[in-house]
CSV table of C-alpha atoms and ligand atoms in Angstrom, one decimal:
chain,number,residue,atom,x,y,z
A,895,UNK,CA,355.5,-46.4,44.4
A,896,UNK,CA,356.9,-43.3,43.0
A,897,UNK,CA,359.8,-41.6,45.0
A,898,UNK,CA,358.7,-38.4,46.4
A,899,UNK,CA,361.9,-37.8,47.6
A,900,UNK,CA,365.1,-36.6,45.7
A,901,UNK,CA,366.8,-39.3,43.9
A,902,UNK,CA,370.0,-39.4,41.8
A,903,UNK,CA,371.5,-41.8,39.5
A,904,UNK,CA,374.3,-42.9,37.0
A,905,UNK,CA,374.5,-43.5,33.2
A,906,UNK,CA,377.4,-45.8,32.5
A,907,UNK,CA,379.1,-45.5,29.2
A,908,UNK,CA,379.6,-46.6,26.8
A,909,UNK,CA,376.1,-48.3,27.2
A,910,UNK,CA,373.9,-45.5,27.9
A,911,UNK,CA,371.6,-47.3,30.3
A,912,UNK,CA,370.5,-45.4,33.5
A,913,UNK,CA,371.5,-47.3,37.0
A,914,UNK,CA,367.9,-47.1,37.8
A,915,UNK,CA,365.1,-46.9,35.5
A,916,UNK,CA,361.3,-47.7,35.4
A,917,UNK,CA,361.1,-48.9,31.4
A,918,UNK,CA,363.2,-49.8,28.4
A,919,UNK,CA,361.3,-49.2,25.0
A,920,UNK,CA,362.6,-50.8,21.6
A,921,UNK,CA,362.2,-50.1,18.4
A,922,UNK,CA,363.1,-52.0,15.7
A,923,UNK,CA,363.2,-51.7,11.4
A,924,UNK,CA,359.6,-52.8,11.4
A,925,UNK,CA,358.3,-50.1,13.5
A,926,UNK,CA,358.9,-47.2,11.0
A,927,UNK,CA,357.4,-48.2,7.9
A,928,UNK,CA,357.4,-45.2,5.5
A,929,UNK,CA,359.8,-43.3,7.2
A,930,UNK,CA,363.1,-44.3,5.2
A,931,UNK,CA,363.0,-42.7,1.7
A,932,UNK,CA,364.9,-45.3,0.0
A,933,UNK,CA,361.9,-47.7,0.5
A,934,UNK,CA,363.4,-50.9,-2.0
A,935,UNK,CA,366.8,-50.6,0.7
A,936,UNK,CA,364.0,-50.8,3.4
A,937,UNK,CA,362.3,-54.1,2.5
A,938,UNK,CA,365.0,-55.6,1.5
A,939,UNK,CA,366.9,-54.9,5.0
A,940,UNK,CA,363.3,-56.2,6.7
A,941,UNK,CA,363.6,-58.9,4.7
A,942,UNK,CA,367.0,-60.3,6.2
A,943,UNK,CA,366.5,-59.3,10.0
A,944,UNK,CA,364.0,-56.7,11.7
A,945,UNK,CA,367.3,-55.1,13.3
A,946,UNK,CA,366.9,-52.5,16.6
A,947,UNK,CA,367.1,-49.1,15.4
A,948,UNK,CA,367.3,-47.4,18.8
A,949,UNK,CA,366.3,-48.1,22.8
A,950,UNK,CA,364.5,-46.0,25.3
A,951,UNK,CA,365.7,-45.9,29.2
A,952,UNK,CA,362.7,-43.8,30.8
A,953,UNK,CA,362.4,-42.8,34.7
A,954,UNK,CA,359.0,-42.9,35.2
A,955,UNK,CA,357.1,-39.4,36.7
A,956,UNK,CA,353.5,-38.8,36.7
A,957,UNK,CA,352.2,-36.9,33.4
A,958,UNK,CA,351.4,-33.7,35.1
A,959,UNK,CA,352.9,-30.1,34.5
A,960,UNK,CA,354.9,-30.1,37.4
A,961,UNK,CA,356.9,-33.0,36.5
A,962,UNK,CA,360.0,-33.7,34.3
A,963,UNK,CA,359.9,-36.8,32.4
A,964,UNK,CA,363.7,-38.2,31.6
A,965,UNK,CA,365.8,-40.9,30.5
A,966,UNK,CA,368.6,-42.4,27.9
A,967,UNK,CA,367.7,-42.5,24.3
A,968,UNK,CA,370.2,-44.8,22.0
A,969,UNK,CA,370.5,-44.8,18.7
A,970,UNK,CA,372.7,-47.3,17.4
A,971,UNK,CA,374.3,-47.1,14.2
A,972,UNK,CA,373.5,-48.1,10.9
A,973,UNK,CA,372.0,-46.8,7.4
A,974,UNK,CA,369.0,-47.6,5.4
A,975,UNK,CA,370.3,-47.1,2.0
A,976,UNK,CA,372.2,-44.3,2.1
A,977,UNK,CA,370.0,-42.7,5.2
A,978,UNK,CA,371.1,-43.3,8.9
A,979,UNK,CA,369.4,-44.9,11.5
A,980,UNK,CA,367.0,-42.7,13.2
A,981,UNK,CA,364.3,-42.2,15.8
A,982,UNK,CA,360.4,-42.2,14.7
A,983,UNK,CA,360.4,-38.2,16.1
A,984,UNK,CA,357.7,-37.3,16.6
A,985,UNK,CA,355.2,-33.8,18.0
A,986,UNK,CA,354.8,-33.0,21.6
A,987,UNK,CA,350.5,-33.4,21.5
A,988,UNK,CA,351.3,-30.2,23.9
A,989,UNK,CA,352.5,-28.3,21.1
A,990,UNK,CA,353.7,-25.6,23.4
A,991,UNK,CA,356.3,-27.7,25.4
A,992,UNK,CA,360.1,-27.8,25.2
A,993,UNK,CA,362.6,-30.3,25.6
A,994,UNK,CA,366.5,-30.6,26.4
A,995,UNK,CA,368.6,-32.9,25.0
A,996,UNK,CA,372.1,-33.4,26.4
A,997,UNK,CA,374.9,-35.7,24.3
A,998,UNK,CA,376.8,-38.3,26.5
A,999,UNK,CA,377.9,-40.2,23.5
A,1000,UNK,CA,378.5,-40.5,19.5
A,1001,UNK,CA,377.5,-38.7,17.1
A,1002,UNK,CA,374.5,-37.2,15.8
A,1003,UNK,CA,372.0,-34.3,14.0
A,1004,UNK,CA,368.9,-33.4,15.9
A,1005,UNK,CA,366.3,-32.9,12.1
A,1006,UNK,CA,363.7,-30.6,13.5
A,1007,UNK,CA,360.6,-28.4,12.0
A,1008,UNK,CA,357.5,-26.5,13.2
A,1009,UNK,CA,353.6,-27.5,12.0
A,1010,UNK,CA,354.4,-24.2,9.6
A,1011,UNK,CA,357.4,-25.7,8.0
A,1012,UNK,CA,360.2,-24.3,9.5
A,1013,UNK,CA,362.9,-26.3,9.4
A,1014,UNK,CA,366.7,-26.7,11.7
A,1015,UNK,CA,368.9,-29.6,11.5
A,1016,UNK,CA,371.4,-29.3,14.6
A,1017,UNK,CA,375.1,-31.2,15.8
A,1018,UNK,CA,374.6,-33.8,18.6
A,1019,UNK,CA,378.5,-34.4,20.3
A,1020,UNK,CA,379.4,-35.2,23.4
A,1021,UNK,CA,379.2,-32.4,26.0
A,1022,UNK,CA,376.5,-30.5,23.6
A,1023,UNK,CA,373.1,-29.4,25.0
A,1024,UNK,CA,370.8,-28.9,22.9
A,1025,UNK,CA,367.1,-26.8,23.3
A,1026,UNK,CA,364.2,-28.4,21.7
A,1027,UNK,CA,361.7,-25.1,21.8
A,1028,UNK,CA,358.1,-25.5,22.3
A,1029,UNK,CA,356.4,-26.4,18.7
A,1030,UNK,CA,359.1,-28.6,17.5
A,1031,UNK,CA,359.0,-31.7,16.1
A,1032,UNK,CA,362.3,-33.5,16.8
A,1033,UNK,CA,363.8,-36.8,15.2
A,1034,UNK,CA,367.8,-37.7,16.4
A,1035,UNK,CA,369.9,-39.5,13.6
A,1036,UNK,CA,373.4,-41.2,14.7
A,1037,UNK,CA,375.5,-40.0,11.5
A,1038,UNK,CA,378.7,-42.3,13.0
A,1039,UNK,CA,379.4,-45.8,11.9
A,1040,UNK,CA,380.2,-47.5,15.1
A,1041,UNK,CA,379.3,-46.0,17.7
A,1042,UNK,CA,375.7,-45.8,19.6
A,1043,UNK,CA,374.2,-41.9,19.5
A,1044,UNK,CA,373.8,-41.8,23.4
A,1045,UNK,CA,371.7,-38.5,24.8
A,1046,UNK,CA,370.3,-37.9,28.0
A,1047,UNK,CA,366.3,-36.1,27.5
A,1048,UNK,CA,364.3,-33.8,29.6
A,1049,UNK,CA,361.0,-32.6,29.3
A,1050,UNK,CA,357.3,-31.5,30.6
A,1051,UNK,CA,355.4,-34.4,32.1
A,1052,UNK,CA,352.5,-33.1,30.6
A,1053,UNK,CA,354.3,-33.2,26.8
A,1054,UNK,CA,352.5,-35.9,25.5
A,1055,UNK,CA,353.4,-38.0,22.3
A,1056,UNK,CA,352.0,-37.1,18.7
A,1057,UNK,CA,353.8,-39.3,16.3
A,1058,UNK,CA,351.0,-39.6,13.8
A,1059,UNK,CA,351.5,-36.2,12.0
A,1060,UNK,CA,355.5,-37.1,11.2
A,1061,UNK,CA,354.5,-41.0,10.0
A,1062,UNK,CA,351.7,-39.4,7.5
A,1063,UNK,CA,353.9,-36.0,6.4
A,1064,UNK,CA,357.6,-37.5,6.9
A,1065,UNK,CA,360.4,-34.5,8.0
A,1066,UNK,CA,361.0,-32.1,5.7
A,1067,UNK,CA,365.2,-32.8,5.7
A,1068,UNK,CA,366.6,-35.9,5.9
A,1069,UNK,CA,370.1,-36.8,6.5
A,1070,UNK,CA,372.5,-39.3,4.4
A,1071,UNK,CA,375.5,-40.2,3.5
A,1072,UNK,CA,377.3,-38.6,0.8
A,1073,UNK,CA,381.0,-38.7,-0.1
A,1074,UNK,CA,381.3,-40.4,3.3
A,1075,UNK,CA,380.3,-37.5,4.8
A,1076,UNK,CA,376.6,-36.7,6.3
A,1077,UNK,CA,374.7,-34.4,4.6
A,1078,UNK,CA,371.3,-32.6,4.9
A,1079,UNK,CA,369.1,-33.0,1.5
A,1080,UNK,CA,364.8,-32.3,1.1
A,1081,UNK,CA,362.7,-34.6,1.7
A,1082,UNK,CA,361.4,-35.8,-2.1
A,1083,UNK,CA,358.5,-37.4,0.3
A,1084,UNK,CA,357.7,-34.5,2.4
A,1085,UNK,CA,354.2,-32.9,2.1
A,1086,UNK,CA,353.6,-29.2,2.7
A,1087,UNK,CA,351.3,-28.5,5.1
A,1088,UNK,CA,348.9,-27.1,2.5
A,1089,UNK,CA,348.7,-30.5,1.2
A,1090,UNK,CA,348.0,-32.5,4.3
A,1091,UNK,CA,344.4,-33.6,4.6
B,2505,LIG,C1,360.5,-37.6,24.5
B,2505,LIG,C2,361.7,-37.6,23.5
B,2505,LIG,C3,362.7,-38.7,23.5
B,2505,LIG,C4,362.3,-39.7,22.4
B,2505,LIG,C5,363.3,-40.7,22.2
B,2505,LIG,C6,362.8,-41.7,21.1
B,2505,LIG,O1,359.6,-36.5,24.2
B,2505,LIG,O2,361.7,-36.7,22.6
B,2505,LIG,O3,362.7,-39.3,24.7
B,2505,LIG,O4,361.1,-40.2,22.8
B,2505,LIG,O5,364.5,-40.2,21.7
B,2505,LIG,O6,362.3,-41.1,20.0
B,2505,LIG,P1,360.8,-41.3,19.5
B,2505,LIG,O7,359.9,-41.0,20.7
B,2505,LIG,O8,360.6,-40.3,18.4
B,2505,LIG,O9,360.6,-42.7,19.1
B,2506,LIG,ZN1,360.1,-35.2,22.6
């Protein structure tokens, strides 16, 4: 059964895991075929170990408007070539819902863009909030070397999940390594909406 009642609870650092929580999602190399540009560094990785990219703590609420669905995400660290470990990201299938993102740990981007091609790569740090608006697809990236990219998410219970739009199109901006440093480069992958079938 479903509290109906208020309930609070803790994250512990540095693990990111909630001290209560309903279900704990994987997601490992294997699950985002495509999605890394530097596809030789891909298989090659696959081939030696299908390691976990990043884990899902989720409170469970009913899917309806009134709710707020909420939880840990963690990104652990890593690269893929020269590109970081990232989430899948993915489309709210309610296009016109919003979501907040708050940083408990690491460090991160938030790669955004619209179904128009509007595009805004953002800082995840500890202590930052960040405002997903409604129309925005959202992927988070851990840009640090050793440490897990730990946020805390809020968002409609009516929201919905569209991921297939991001696995056929890719992001427009991805974020790599360069001089040691992350940067923000195009997508040479990408397809403009105009092109999408
Ligand atoms: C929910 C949301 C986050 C992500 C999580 C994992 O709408 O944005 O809880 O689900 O960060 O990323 P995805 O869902 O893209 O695999
Ligand atoms: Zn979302």
């Amino acid at each position: 059964m479903l509290p109906t009642d208020p309930f609070s609870f803790g994250v512990s650092l540095p693990g990111g895991i909630p001290t209560r929580y309903d279900n704990h999602i994987t997601r490992r190399l294997s699950s985002m075929p495509g999605q890394f540009a530097d596809q030789p560094a891909y298989a090659a990785m696959l081939a030696q170990e299908d390691v976990l990219l990043y884990e899902v703590y989720e409170i469970v609420r009913p899917h309806v408007a009134g709710e707020l669905l909420h939880g840990t995400s963690i990104v652990h660290p890593g690269q893929v070539g020269k590109e970081y470990f990232m989430t899948k990201g993915h489309f709210h299938a309610e296009l016109e819902t919003a979501e907040v993102y708050y940083c408990l740990q690491g460090a991160g981007m938030m790669v955004m863009e619209t179904p128009e091609g509007e595009w805004s790569v953002q800082e995840l740090r500890p202590g930052r909030v960040l405002y997903v608006p409604p129309r925005w697809a959202h992927r988070s990236v851990n840009t640090s070397h050793d440490q897990d990219l730990i946020t805390l998410f809020v968002y409609p219970g009516h929201a919905g999940h569209d991921y297939g739009t991001i696995e056929q199109q890719g992001f427009r901006k991805l974020v790599v390594e360069r001089d040691g440093r992350p940067q923000v480069v195009d997508n040479p992958g990408w397809r403009p909406p105009a092109a999408r079938s």
